[in-house]
């Protein structure tokens, strides 16, 4: 995991804002793509015919991504077309074309996923439904019903993630707006106490002591910003299930130098305050 403190002079909050803008755009694009796919699937007539009892979906519905191992092995491992070639004339071809024209056509698809149709529907809808879409002959009514249900789940998942991203944007913006006056106050204190090579040149003992008190209050402000940020992170973790080893910041900021940019920024300001406090106390000792 990346370090949680940014190098001096870097701006992790600005970098976080940029990443979140990209992530929000991508989530919206995916949500709208799934909505468009849902509309197209709704307009595709289902095909009549007997459901093959050997189909993994026969009789018991779809188990989703936790389906039987044999089904999982069929996805991506079976012969007959790496991209899920449906029989000519089957309405499953229309389903596949609709998926390619919507979900697989979002601007970031190649950069983010670059999956085949078969692999993509397995990831999104689970191996059993992917088997139906890519390894069977007819678009039966129960298949269509299950597909529409799975697409609705995909839309809802994007909406939940979008809510979390919006909350993260708000949290990052709030932290940045609260850190900025602290940085300004640090600059004012530095100007008041004088240059580092001549700590006592511009301020007497009383003024230095007052500056030290201000430093303490600013550190308390930083602690409150960090505490609020930790609560937001905990809320993200409760609301989202991104995997056992990744949280929302870990996902959104994986390309940044820091995993937790707000805490990195708070830590950097805290380091500045600590160094400034030490300078003040050295100056106070000389001014006694």
Short mmCIF file of C-alpha atoms in Angstrom, two decimals:
data_model
loop_
_atom_site.label_atom_id
_atom_site.label_comp_id
_atom_site.label_asym_id
_atom_site.label_seq_id
_atom_site.Cartn_x
_atom_site.Cartn_y
_atom_site.Cartn_z
CA UNK A 1 0.00 0.00 0.00
CA UNK A 2 1.20 3.48 -0.81
CA UNK A 3 2.41 5.80 1.91
CA UNK A 4 -0.14 8.01 3.57
CA UNK A 5 1.93 11.19 3.56
CA UNK A 6 2.55 13.26 0.48
CA UNK A 7 5.93 14.70 -0.39
CA UNK A 8 6.35 18.34 0.52
CA UNK A 9 5.01 20.58 -2.19
CA UNK A 10 2.62 17.98 -3.65
CA UNK A 11 -1.12 18.49 -3.60
CA UNK A 12 -2.88 15.17 -2.91
CA UNK A 13 -6.30 16.80 -2.56
CA UNK A 14 -6.08 18.36 -6.00
CA UNK A 15 -5.01 15.00 -7.43
CA UNK A 16 -7.91 13.32 -5.64
CA UNK A 17 -10.38 15.81 -7.11
CA UNK A 18 -9.13 15.04 -10.61
CA UNK A 19 -9.41 11.27 -10.09
CA UNK A 20 -12.92 11.59 -8.67
CA UNK A 21 -14.09 13.66 -11.64
CA UNK A 22 -12.94 10.88 -13.96
CA UNK A 23 -14.50 8.16 -11.80
CA UNK A 24 -17.83 9.98 -11.58
CA UNK A 25 -17.96 10.37 -15.36
CA UNK A 26 -17.19 6.69 -15.87
CA UNK A 27 -19.81 5.49 -13.40
CA UNK A 28 -22.46 7.70 -15.00
CA UNK A 29 -21.50 6.42 -18.45
CA UNK A 30 -21.80 2.82 -17.28
CA UNK A 31 -25.13 3.40 -15.57
CA UNK A 32 -26.56 5.02 -18.69
CA UNK A 33 -25.13 2.22 -20.86
CA UNK A 34 -26.85 -0.43 -18.76
CA UNK A 35 -30.08 1.53 -18.87
CA UNK A 36 -29.84 1.68 -22.65
CA UNK A 37 -29.08 -2.03 -22.80
CA UNK A 38 -32.10 -2.74 -20.60
CA UNK A 39 -34.30 -0.79 -23.00
CA UNK A 40 -32.99 -2.71 -25.99
CA UNK A 41 -33.38 -6.08 -24.30
CA UNK A 42 -36.96 -5.20 -23.36
CA UNK A 43 -37.76 -4.68 -27.02
CA UNK A 44 -36.26 -8.02 -28.16
CA UNK A 45 -39.01 -10.67 -28.36
CA UNK A 46 -38.27 -13.86 -26.50
CA UNK A 47 -38.22 -17.15 -28.36
CA UNK A 48 -40.50 -20.06 -27.62
CA UNK A 49 -39.17 -23.54 -27.17
CA UNK A 50 -38.33 -26.09 -24.52
CA UNK A 51 -35.59 -25.16 -22.07
CA UNK A 52 -32.75 -27.67 -22.25
CA UNK A 53 -32.68 -29.48 -18.87
CA UNK A 54 -28.89 -29.60 -19.09
CA UNK A 55 -28.73 -25.77 -19.08
CA UNK A 56 -27.33 -24.56 -15.74
CA UNK A 57 -30.37 -22.32 -15.36
CA UNK A 58 -33.00 -25.03 -15.85
CA UNK A 59 -35.40 -25.52 -13.00
CA UNK A 60 -33.74 -23.48 -10.31
CA UNK A 61 -33.15 -20.03 -11.74
CA UNK A 62 -29.72 -18.41 -11.75
CA UNK A 63 -27.23 -18.67 -8.94
CA UNK A 64 -25.19 -15.73 -10.20
CA UNK A 65 -21.44 -15.51 -9.83
CA UNK A 66 -21.37 -18.33 -7.35
CA UNK A 67 -22.58 -20.89 -9.87
CA UNK A 68 -21.32 -24.45 -10.30
CA UNK A 69 -17.69 -24.99 -11.14
CA UNK A 70 -18.63 -26.65 -14.43
CA UNK A 71 -20.40 -23.52 -15.55
CA UNK A 72 -17.50 -21.32 -14.54
CA UNK A 73 -15.21 -23.56 -16.56
CA UNK A 74 -17.43 -23.20 -19.61
CA UNK A 75 -17.10 -19.42 -19.54
CA UNK A 76 -13.94 -18.46 -21.36
CA UNK A 77 -12.73 -22.04 -21.53
CA UNK A 78 -15.10 -23.76 -23.93
CA UNK A 79 -14.55 -24.06 -27.64
CA UNK A 80 -16.99 -22.62 -30.14
CA UNK A 81 -16.06 -18.94 -30.14
CA UNK A 82 -14.10 -16.92 -27.60
CA UNK A 83 -16.60 -14.11 -27.94
CA UNK A 84 -19.81 -16.08 -27.35
CA UNK A 85 -21.00 -16.66 -30.91
CA UNK A 86 -24.78 -17.26 -30.90
CA UNK A 87 -26.43 -19.36 -33.62
CA UNK A 88 -27.44 -17.39 -36.74
CA UNK A 89 -31.03 -16.25 -36.48
CA UNK A 90 -31.18 -16.53 -32.71
CA UNK A 91 -32.37 -13.47 -30.84
CA UNK A 92 -29.37 -14.00 -28.59
CA UNK A 93 -27.46 -12.34 -31.44
CA UNK A 94 -29.59 -9.23 -30.95
CA UNK A 95 -28.84 -9.35 -27.21
CA UNK A 96 -25.13 -9.62 -27.90
CA UNK A 97 -25.20 -6.77 -30.43
CA UNK A 98 -27.16 -4.59 -28.00
CA UNK A 99 -24.63 -5.27 -25.25
CA UNK A 100 -21.71 -4.43 -27.51
CA UNK A 101 -23.41 -1.23 -28.67
CA UNK A 102 -24.10 -0.03 -25.13
CA UNK A 103 -22.12 -1.50 -22.23
CA UNK A 104 -19.04 -2.34 -24.29
CA UNK A 105 -19.10 1.04 -26.03
CA UNK A 106 -18.54 3.34 -23.06
CA UNK A 107 -15.49 5.54 -23.74
CA UNK A 108 -13.34 3.92 -21.07
CA UNK A 109 -14.24 0.28 -21.79
CA UNK A 110 -11.01 -0.73 -23.47
CA UNK A 111 -8.77 1.06 -20.99
CA UNK A 112 -10.65 -0.17 -17.91
CA UNK A 113 -11.85 -3.65 -18.91
CA UNK A 114 -10.96 -4.75 -22.46
CA UNK A 115 -13.03 -7.93 -22.00
CA UNK A 116 -14.70 -10.03 -24.67
CA UNK A 117 -18.49 -10.15 -24.68
CA UNK A 118 -18.43 -13.57 -23.06
CA UNK A 119 -16.09 -12.55 -20.28
CA UNK A 120 -17.90 -9.26 -19.70
CA UNK A 121 -21.36 -10.79 -19.23
CA UNK A 122 -19.81 -13.40 -16.92
CA UNK A 123 -18.29 -10.65 -14.78
CA UNK A 124 -21.45 -8.54 -14.77
CA UNK A 125 -24.20 -11.16 -14.55
CA UNK A 126 -22.52 -14.30 -13.25
CA UNK A 127 -21.39 -17.46 -15.06
CA UNK A 128 -24.79 -19.15 -15.27
CA UNK A 129 -26.50 -16.29 -17.08
CA UNK A 130 -23.39 -15.82 -19.21
CA UNK A 131 -23.66 -19.50 -20.18
CA UNK A 132 -27.26 -18.96 -21.26
CA UNK A 133 -26.33 -15.90 -23.33
CA UNK A 134 -23.34 -17.45 -25.05
CA UNK A 135 -23.82 -21.25 -25.08
CA UNK A 136 -27.53 -21.83 -25.73
CA UNK A 137 -29.66 -21.53 -28.84
CA UNK A 138 -32.78 -19.57 -27.91
CA UNK A 139 -33.69 -16.45 -25.96
CA UNK A 140 -36.37 -18.03 -23.78
CA UNK A 141 -38.80 -15.99 -21.73
CA UNK A 142 -37.19 -17.03 -18.44
CA UNK A 143 -33.77 -16.07 -19.80
CA UNK A 144 -35.04 -12.62 -20.77
CA UNK A 145 -36.66 -12.14 -17.38
CA UNK A 146 -33.47 -13.14 -15.56
CA UNK A 147 -31.34 -10.94 -17.79
CA UNK A 148 -33.51 -7.88 -17.18
CA UNK A 149 -33.32 -8.54 -13.45
CA UNK A 150 -29.53 -8.80 -13.62
CA UNK A 151 -29.28 -5.59 -15.66
CA UNK A 152 -31.42 -3.78 -13.09
CA UNK A 153 -29.01 -4.97 -10.40
CA UNK A 154 -26.08 -3.62 -12.44
CA UNK A 155 -27.83 -0.24 -12.72
CA UNK A 156 -28.51 -0.16 -8.99
CA UNK A 157 -24.91 -1.04 -8.21
CA UNK A 158 -23.71 1.88 -10.34
CA UNK A 159 -26.17 4.20 -8.64
CA UNK A 160 -24.95 3.10 -5.20
CA UNK A 161 -21.34 3.56 -6.25
CA UNK A 162 -22.15 6.96 -7.74
CA UNK A 163 -23.67 8.01 -4.43
CA UNK A 164 -20.47 6.96 -2.69
CA UNK A 165 -18.33 8.86 -5.20
CA UNK A 166 -20.48 11.97 -4.72
CA UNK A 167 -20.08 11.63 -0.96
CA UNK A 168 -16.33 11.24 -1.41
CA UNK A 169 -16.19 14.35 -3.59
CA UNK A 170 -18.04 16.31 -0.92
CA UNK A 171 -15.71 15.00 1.80
CA UNK A 172 -12.57 15.85 -0.16
CA UNK A 173 -13.87 19.34 -1.01
CA UNK A 174 -14.80 19.98 2.62
CA UNK A 175 -11.40 18.88 3.87
CA UNK A 176 -9.62 21.02 1.29
CA UNK A 177 -11.67 24.09 2.20
CA UNK A 178 -10.90 23.57 5.90
CA UNK A 179 -7.19 22.99 5.37
CA UNK A 180 -6.70 26.11 3.27
CA UNK A 181 -7.18 28.66 6.11
CA UNK A 182 -4.86 26.57 8.29
CA UNK A 183 -2.16 26.85 5.62
CA UNK A 184 -2.82 30.60 5.43
CA UNK A 185 -2.48 30.91 9.21
CA UNK A 186 0.80 28.99 9.11
CA UNK A 187 2.12 31.51 6.61
CA UNK A 188 1.00 34.39 8.83
CA UNK A 189 2.71 32.89 11.90
CA UNK A 190 5.92 32.31 9.96
CA UNK A 191 5.91 35.94 8.87
CA UNK A 192 5.31 37.07 12.45
CA UNK A 193 8.14 35.10 14.06
CA UNK A 194 10.68 35.96 11.38
CA UNK A 195 13.07 33.94 9.27
CA UNK A 196 14.30 30.54 10.35
CA UNK A 197 17.84 31.76 10.70
CA UNK A 198 16.75 34.52 13.06
CA UNK A 199 13.74 33.13 14.92
CA UNK A 200 13.51 35.89 17.52
CA UNK A 201 14.12 38.83 15.21
CA UNK A 202 10.52 39.83 14.71
CA UNK A 203 8.76 38.71 17.90
CA UNK A 204 9.26 38.88 21.64
CA UNK A 205 8.57 36.15 24.16
CA UNK A 206 4.90 37.08 24.63
CA UNK A 207 4.21 37.13 20.89
CA UNK A 208 5.99 33.81 20.46
CA UNK A 209 3.93 32.27 23.24
CA UNK A 210 0.75 33.50 21.57
CA UNK A 211 1.90 31.95 18.29
CA UNK A 212 2.52 28.66 20.05
CA UNK A 213 -1.04 28.77 21.39
CA UNK A 214 -2.34 29.38 17.88
CA UNK A 215 -0.31 26.39 16.67
CA UNK A 216 -2.05 24.22 19.26
CA UNK A 217 -5.48 25.36 18.10
CA UNK A 218 -4.57 24.67 14.47
CA UNK A 219 -3.41 21.18 15.38
CA UNK A 220 -6.78 20.61 17.04
CA UNK A 221 -8.44 21.72 13.80
CA UNK A 222 -6.35 19.19 11.88
CA UNK A 223 -7.33 16.45 14.31
CA UNK A 224 -11.00 17.27 13.79
CA UNK A 225 -10.59 17.20 10.00
CA UNK A 226 -8.86 13.82 10.22
CA UNK A 227 -11.50 12.42 12.60
CA UNK A 228 -14.34 13.49 10.32
CA UNK A 229 -12.51 11.98 7.38
CA UNK A 230 -12.14 8.67 9.21
CA UNK A 231 -15.89 8.62 9.83
CA UNK A 232 -16.54 9.14 6.12
CA UNK A 233 -14.19 6.27 5.26
CA UNK A 234 -15.96 4.01 7.74
CA UNK A 235 -19.30 4.95 6.20
CA UNK A 236 -17.99 4.08 2.72
CA UNK A 237 -16.89 0.70 4.01
CA UNK A 238 -20.31 -0.01 5.49
CA UNK A 239 -22.18 1.03 2.36
CA UNK A 240 -20.02 -0.56 -0.33
CA UNK A 241 -18.70 -4.06 -0.91
CA UNK A 242 -15.70 -3.62 -3.22
CA UNK A 243 -13.79 -6.66 -2.00
CA UNK A 244 -11.92 -7.86 1.03
CA UNK A 245 -8.69 -6.06 0.14
CA UNK A 246 -9.87 -2.74 -1.30
CA UNK A 247 -11.91 0.20 -0.03
CA UNK A 248 -13.24 3.21 -1.93
CA UNK A 249 -10.04 5.31 -1.68
CA UNK A 250 -7.96 2.26 -2.55
CA UNK A 251 -10.05 1.84 -5.69
CA UNK A 252 -10.38 5.47 -6.74
CA UNK A 253 -6.82 6.54 -5.92
CA UNK A 254 -4.87 3.45 -6.92
CA UNK A 255 -2.89 5.44 -9.50
CA UNK A 256 -1.92 8.22 -7.07
CA UNK A 257 1.21 8.37 -4.94
CA UNK A 258 -0.95 8.18 -1.81
CA UNK A 259 -3.86 5.90 -1.01
CA UNK A 260 -5.57 8.33 1.38
CA UNK A 261 -5.02 11.82 -0.06
CA UNK A 262 -7.06 13.75 2.52
CA UNK A 263 -5.21 12.13 5.42
CA UNK A 264 -1.97 12.70 3.52
CA UNK A 265 -2.76 16.40 3.20
CA UNK A 266 -3.74 16.65 6.87
CA UNK A 267 -0.54 14.84 7.82
CA UNK A 268 1.57 17.21 5.74
CA UNK A 269 -0.04 20.24 7.39
CA UNK A 270 0.43 18.61 10.79
CA UNK A 271 4.12 18.15 10.03
CA UNK A 272 4.37 21.83 9.13
CA UNK A 273 2.73 22.79 12.39
CA UNK A 274 5.06 20.57 14.40
CA UNK A 275 8.15 22.03 12.76
CA UNK A 276 6.80 25.52 13.33
CA UNK A 277 6.11 24.77 17.00
CA UNK A 278 9.69 23.57 17.43
CA UNK A 279 11.02 26.75 15.83
CA UNK A 280 8.87 28.86 18.15
CA UNK A 281 10.01 27.02 21.25
CA UNK A 282 13.67 27.42 20.27
CA UNK A 283 13.04 31.15 19.79
CA UNK A 284 11.25 31.33 23.15
CA UNK A 285 14.22 29.69 24.87
CA UNK A 286 16.56 32.32 23.40
CA UNK A 287 14.18 35.16 24.31
CA UNK A 288 13.96 34.34 28.04
#
